[in-house]
Amino acid sequence: MKRMGLVYSARKRLRRIRFLSAMSLNKQSRKVALCFSAGLILVFLGLYLDGRDRIFTLNAVTETASLVTSDGAFSEWRVGGAVLYTDPFTTEDAAISLSENAYLLIRRGTRVDIQRHGIQDVRLTLRTTEGAVGSIVSPDNDDRLLGNWASLTVSSDDRPLVWPFRGTIVVGDDVSSGVDSVLLQGTVNVLEEQLFRDTRYNAGTSELDRGDKVGFWAQPEEHDEAVVEGFLRIEPSNQERFTEALNAIQLVAHGSADHVKVERLGSSGYQIRATSWARFLYDPLLSFLAGIGALLFAAIEIYTNVREILRDVSTRD
């Protein structure tokens, strides 16, 4: 009887040791899992709050656009055969016909309003508060310095016209009773730079409605327009087939900005921006890290459940 009591006491102590060791390992695994979870949350929080450069690209067809040039060397437009008006009160008889090889050099800080309906002539209106809006140059030395206002009627009969620009731009106009030129269609793409790599991924695409007014903004709250680059393409008007009004002005503009602001039917509209959560969906590296994190969480959960099962088995023994 005494020997049986000693055996029972030894088994009881062994069970207690197993139970305490299992509890200790379980607590250690929980601590490790907790520390790992906290570290992973901090890493993801840092990646979520990480500021990255975003490039917005506007691809639109419009009847009107307004831009303010920030680089005169980037704004050299071919205007051969155009009709020049140097004063708002100039009559058609007093207008100046330019040579077929004439170019318009637009100075920095000049506002340019572009308008075209269908396949008609393009109307350019240039104005500035200081100095000259630019000059007209041609190979035959028929150079002309413009004043603080000028207007040109440009025809593209022979071939398309491509006019590059750099500056701030507003595409479309508010729809009201006095407006006859609007945005016809367009899309806005957001490209965000990847983490640790000099590449970009598409963080979203938004469709624009007819009649929207679109602009690029550099700051979230301040009224600071972003400088963008792009070009205007004017299709020729002597096309043999029937041409819809969609061929008015084809425009592409892209640049680094905080967001693109869309005004609709005279309202404040909405903002197009890349959300921070989008990078976990579209950034390949962050998607890979998110998958690794999910697998590790699953492994920790499986390990915890196995430890619980082993602890129950050792307690029953």
Coordinates of C-alpha atoms in Angstrom, one line a residue, residues 1-260:
M1 CA 0.0 0.0 0.0
K2 CA 2.8 2.4 0.8
R3 CA 4.5 1.6 -2.5
M4 CA 1.3 2.3 -4.4
G5 CA 0.9 5.6 -2.6
L6 CA 4.4 6.6 -3.6
V7 CA 3.6 5.7 -7.3
Y8 CA 0.4 7.7 -7.2
S9 CA 2.2 10.7 -5.6
A10 CA 4.9 10.5 -8.3
R11 CA 2.3 10.4 -11.1
K12 CA 0.5 13.3 -9.6
R13 CA 3.6 15.4 -9.4
L14 CA 4.5 14.4 -13.0
R15 CA 1.0 15.6 -14.2
R16 CA 1.5 18.9 -12.3
I17 CA 4.9 19.4 -13.9
R18 CA 3.4 18.7 -17.4
F19 CA 0.5 21.0 -16.7
L20 CA 2.7 23.8 -15.5
S21 CA 5.2 23.4 -18.4
A22 CA 2.3 23.4 -20.8
M23 CA 0.8 26.6 -19.2
S24 CA 4.2 28.2 -19.3
L25 CA 4.7 27.4 -23.0
N26 CA 1.2 28.6 -23.7
K27 CA 1.9 31.9 -22.0
Q28 CA 5.2 32.3 -23.9
S29 CA 3.5 31.5 -27.2
R30 CA 0.8 34.1 -26.4
K31 CA 3.4 36.7 -25.6
V32 CA 5.3 36.0 -28.8
A33 CA 2.1 36.1 -30.8
L34 CA 1.1 39.4 -29.1
C35 CA 4.5 41.0 -29.7
F36 CA 4.4 39.8 -33.3
S37 CA 0.9 41.1 -33.8
A38 CA 1.8 44.5 -32.3
G39 CA 4.9 44.8 -34.5
L40 CA 3.0 43.8 -37.6
I41 CA 0.3 46.4 -36.8
L42 CA 2.9 49.1 -36.4
V43 CA 4.5 48.1 -39.7
F44 CA 1.2 48.3 -41.6
L45 CA 0.3 51.5 -39.8
G46 CA 3.6 53.1 -41.0
L47 CA 3.0 51.9 -44.5
Y48 CA -0.6 53.2 -44.4
L49 CA 0.6 56.7 -43.3
D50 CA 3.6 56.8 -45.6
G51 CA 3.4 59.8 -47.9
R52 CA 4.0 58.9 -51.6
D53 CA 4.1 60.9 -54.8
R54 CA 0.9 60.5 -56.9
I55 CA 0.6 61.4 -60.6
F56 CA -2.8 62.1 -61.9
T57 CA -3.5 61.7 -65.7
L58 CA -6.5 63.3 -67.4
N59 CA -7.5 62.0 -70.8
A60 CA -10.4 64.1 -72.1
V61 CA -12.3 65.3 -75.1
T62 CA -13.6 68.8 -74.5
E63 CA -14.9 71.9 -76.2
T64 CA -13.2 74.3 -73.9
A65 CA -10.1 74.5 -71.6
S66 CA -8.2 77.2 -69.8
L67 CA -4.6 77.1 -68.9
V68 CA -1.9 79.4 -67.4
T69 CA 1.5 78.7 -68.8
S70 CA 4.4 78.3 -66.3
D71 CA 7.1 77.7 -69.0
G72 CA 7.2 79.8 -72.1
A73 CA 9.8 77.5 -73.8
F74 CA 7.3 74.6 -73.5
S75 CA 4.5 76.5 -75.3
E76 CA 5.4 76.9 -78.9
W77 CA 2.3 76.3 -81.1
R78 CA 2.1 76.1 -84.8
V79 CA -0.7 78.5 -86.0
G80 CA 0.0 78.7 -89.7
G81 CA -2.8 80.4 -91.7
A82 CA -4.5 81.7 -88.5
V83 CA -6.3 85.0 -88.3
L84 CA -5.0 87.3 -85.5
Y85 CA -6.9 89.9 -83.6
T86 CA -4.7 92.2 -81.5
D87 CA -7.6 94.1 -79.8
P88 CA -11.0 93.0 -78.4
F89 CA -12.7 95.6 -80.7
T90 CA -10.8 94.6 -83.8
T91 CA -13.1 94.0 -86.8
E92 CA -12.7 91.2 -89.3
D93 CA -11.5 93.6 -91.9
A94 CA -8.7 94.8 -89.6
A95 CA -7.7 91.3 -88.6
I96 CA -4.2 90.0 -89.6
S97 CA -3.7 86.8 -91.6
L98 CA -0.6 84.9 -90.6
S99 CA 1.7 83.0 -92.9
E100 CA 1.5 79.3 -93.3
N101 CA 4.7 78.7 -91.2
A102 CA 3.8 81.0 -88.3
Y103 CA 4.3 79.9 -84.7
L104 CA 2.8 81.3 -81.5
L105 CA 5.3 81.7 -78.6
I106 CA 3.4 82.0 -75.4
R107 CA 5.1 83.7 -72.5
R108 CA 5.1 82.5 -68.9
G109 CA 2.1 83.6 -66.8
T110 CA -0.3 84.0 -69.8
R111 CA -3.8 82.7 -69.6
V112 CA -5.0 80.9 -72.7
D113 CA -8.6 80.0 -73.3
I114 CA -9.2 77.4 -76.0
Q115 CA -12.5 76.7 -77.6
R116 CA -13.7 74.5 -80.4
H117 CA -17.0 73.0 -81.5
G118 CA -16.9 69.8 -83.5
I119 CA -14.5 70.2 -86.5
Q120 CA -14.8 74.0 -86.7
D121 CA -11.9 76.4 -86.3
V122 CA -10.1 76.7 -83.0
R123 CA -10.5 80.0 -81.0
L124 CA -7.5 81.0 -78.9
T125 CA -7.8 83.9 -76.5
L126 CA -4.6 85.0 -74.7
R127 CA -4.5 87.6 -71.9
T128 CA -2.1 88.7 -69.1
T129 CA -2.1 91.5 -66.5
E130 CA 1.6 92.4 -67.1
G131 CA 3.7 92.7 -70.3
A132 CA 3.0 90.8 -73.5
V133 CA 1.2 87.5 -73.9
G134 CA 3.8 86.3 -76.4
S135 CA 4.9 86.8 -80.0
I136 CA 4.3 85.5 -83.5
V137 CA 7.4 84.2 -85.3
S138 CA 7.9 82.7 -88.8
P139 CA 10.8 81.7 -91.0
D140 CA 10.2 84.7 -93.3
N141 CA 11.2 87.1 -90.5
D142 CA 7.6 88.3 -90.1
D143 CA 7.9 88.4 -86.3
R144 CA 5.3 90.3 -84.3
L145 CA 5.3 91.1 -80.5
L146 CA 1.8 90.9 -79.1
G147 CA 0.3 93.1 -76.4
N148 CA -1.5 92.0 -73.2
W149 CA -4.4 90.6 -75.2
A150 CA -4.7 88.6 -78.4
S151 CA -7.1 86.3 -80.1
L152 CA -6.5 83.8 -82.9
T153 CA -8.8 81.8 -85.1
V154 CA -6.9 78.7 -86.2
S155 CA -7.9 76.2 -88.9
S156 CA -6.5 72.7 -89.2
D157 CA -7.4 71.8 -92.7
D158 CA -4.3 69.8 -93.8
R159 CA -3.1 67.9 -90.8
P160 CA -3.7 67.6 -87.0
L161 CA -2.3 70.2 -84.7
V162 CA -0.5 69.2 -81.5
W163 CA 0.1 71.9 -78.9
P164 CA 2.2 71.0 -75.8
F165 CA 1.9 73.0 -72.6
R166 CA 3.1 73.2 -69.0
G167 CA 1.2 75.1 -66.3
T168 CA -2.1 75.0 -64.4
I169 CA -5.2 74.0 -66.3
V170 CA -9.0 73.8 -65.9
V171 CA -10.9 71.6 -68.4
G172 CA -14.6 72.1 -69.1
D173 CA -16.9 74.8 -67.7
D174 CA -19.8 75.2 -65.3
V175 CA -23.0 74.3 -67.0
S176 CA -25.3 77.4 -67.0
S177 CA -27.6 79.3 -69.4
G178 CA -24.7 81.3 -70.8
V179 CA -22.3 78.4 -71.5
D180 CA -22.1 76.7 -74.9
S181 CA -18.8 74.8 -74.5
V182 CA -18.4 71.9 -72.0
L183 CA -16.4 68.8 -71.3
L184 CA -17.7 65.9 -73.5
Q185 CA -16.0 62.9 -71.9
G186 CA -12.9 61.9 -69.9
T187 CA -11.1 59.7 -67.5
V188 CA -8.8 60.3 -64.6
N189 CA -6.1 57.8 -63.7
V190 CA -4.0 57.8 -60.5
L191 CA -0.5 56.4 -60.5
E192 CA 1.2 56.0 -57.2
E193 CA 4.9 55.1 -56.6
Q194 CA 5.7 51.7 -55.2
L195 CA 7.5 51.1 -52.0
F196 CA 11.3 50.8 -52.3
R197 CA 11.1 50.9 -56.2
D198 CA 11.2 53.6 -58.8
T199 CA 8.0 52.3 -60.5
R200 CA 4.4 53.2 -60.3
Y201 CA 1.1 51.3 -60.2
N202 CA -2.5 52.2 -61.1
A203 CA -4.2 53.2 -57.9
G204 CA -7.6 53.8 -59.5
T205 CA -9.5 55.1 -62.5
S206 CA -12.5 57.5 -62.4
E207 CA -14.9 58.3 -65.3
L208 CA -16.0 61.9 -65.9
D209 CA -19.5 62.9 -66.9
R210 CA -20.4 65.3 -69.7
G211 CA -20.5 68.8 -68.3
D212 CA -17.9 68.3 -65.5
K213 CA -15.3 70.9 -64.7
V214 CA -11.9 69.4 -63.8
G215 CA -8.8 70.9 -62.2
F216 CA -5.6 69.7 -60.5
W217 CA -4.9 70.8 -56.9
A218 CA -1.5 70.7 -55.1
Q219 CA -2.8 71.0 -51.5
P220 CA -5.7 69.4 -49.6
E221 CA -7.3 72.5 -48.3
E222 CA -5.4 75.5 -49.8
H223 CA -6.5 76.9 -53.2
D224 CA -3.2 76.1 -54.8
E225 CA -3.4 74.7 -58.3
A226 CA -0.9 72.0 -59.4
V227 CA 1.4 72.5 -62.4
V228 CA 0.9 69.8 -65.0
E229 CA 2.2 68.9 -68.4
G230 CA 0.3 67.7 -71.4
F231 CA -0.8 68.5 -74.9
L232 CA -3.8 69.5 -77.0
R233 CA -4.6 67.7 -80.3
I234 CA -6.7 69.3 -82.9
E235 CA -8.0 66.9 -85.5
P236 CA -8.2 68.2 -89.1
S237 CA -11.5 69.6 -90.3
N238 CA -11.4 68.3 -93.9
Q239 CA -12.1 64.7 -93.0
E240 CA -13.9 62.7 -95.6
R241 CA -16.1 60.8 -93.2
F242 CA -18.7 62.2 -90.9
T243 CA -17.1 63.5 -87.7
E244 CA -18.9 63.8 -84.5
A245 CA -18.4 66.6 -82.0
L246 CA -16.2 64.4 -79.9
N247 CA -13.3 65.4 -82.1
A248 CA -13.5 68.9 -80.7
I249 CA -10.3 69.1 -78.6
Q250 CA -8.4 66.0 -77.5
L251 CA -6.5 66.7 -74.3
V252 CA -4.0 64.8 -72.2
A253 CA -2.6 66.3 -68.9
H254 CA -0.6 64.7 -66.2
G255 CA 1.3 65.8 -63.1
S256 CA 2.0 65.4 -59.4
A257 CA -0.9 66.6 -57.3
D258 CA -2.8 66.0 -54.1
H259 CA -6.1 65.4 -55.8
V260 CA -8.2 66.3 -58.9

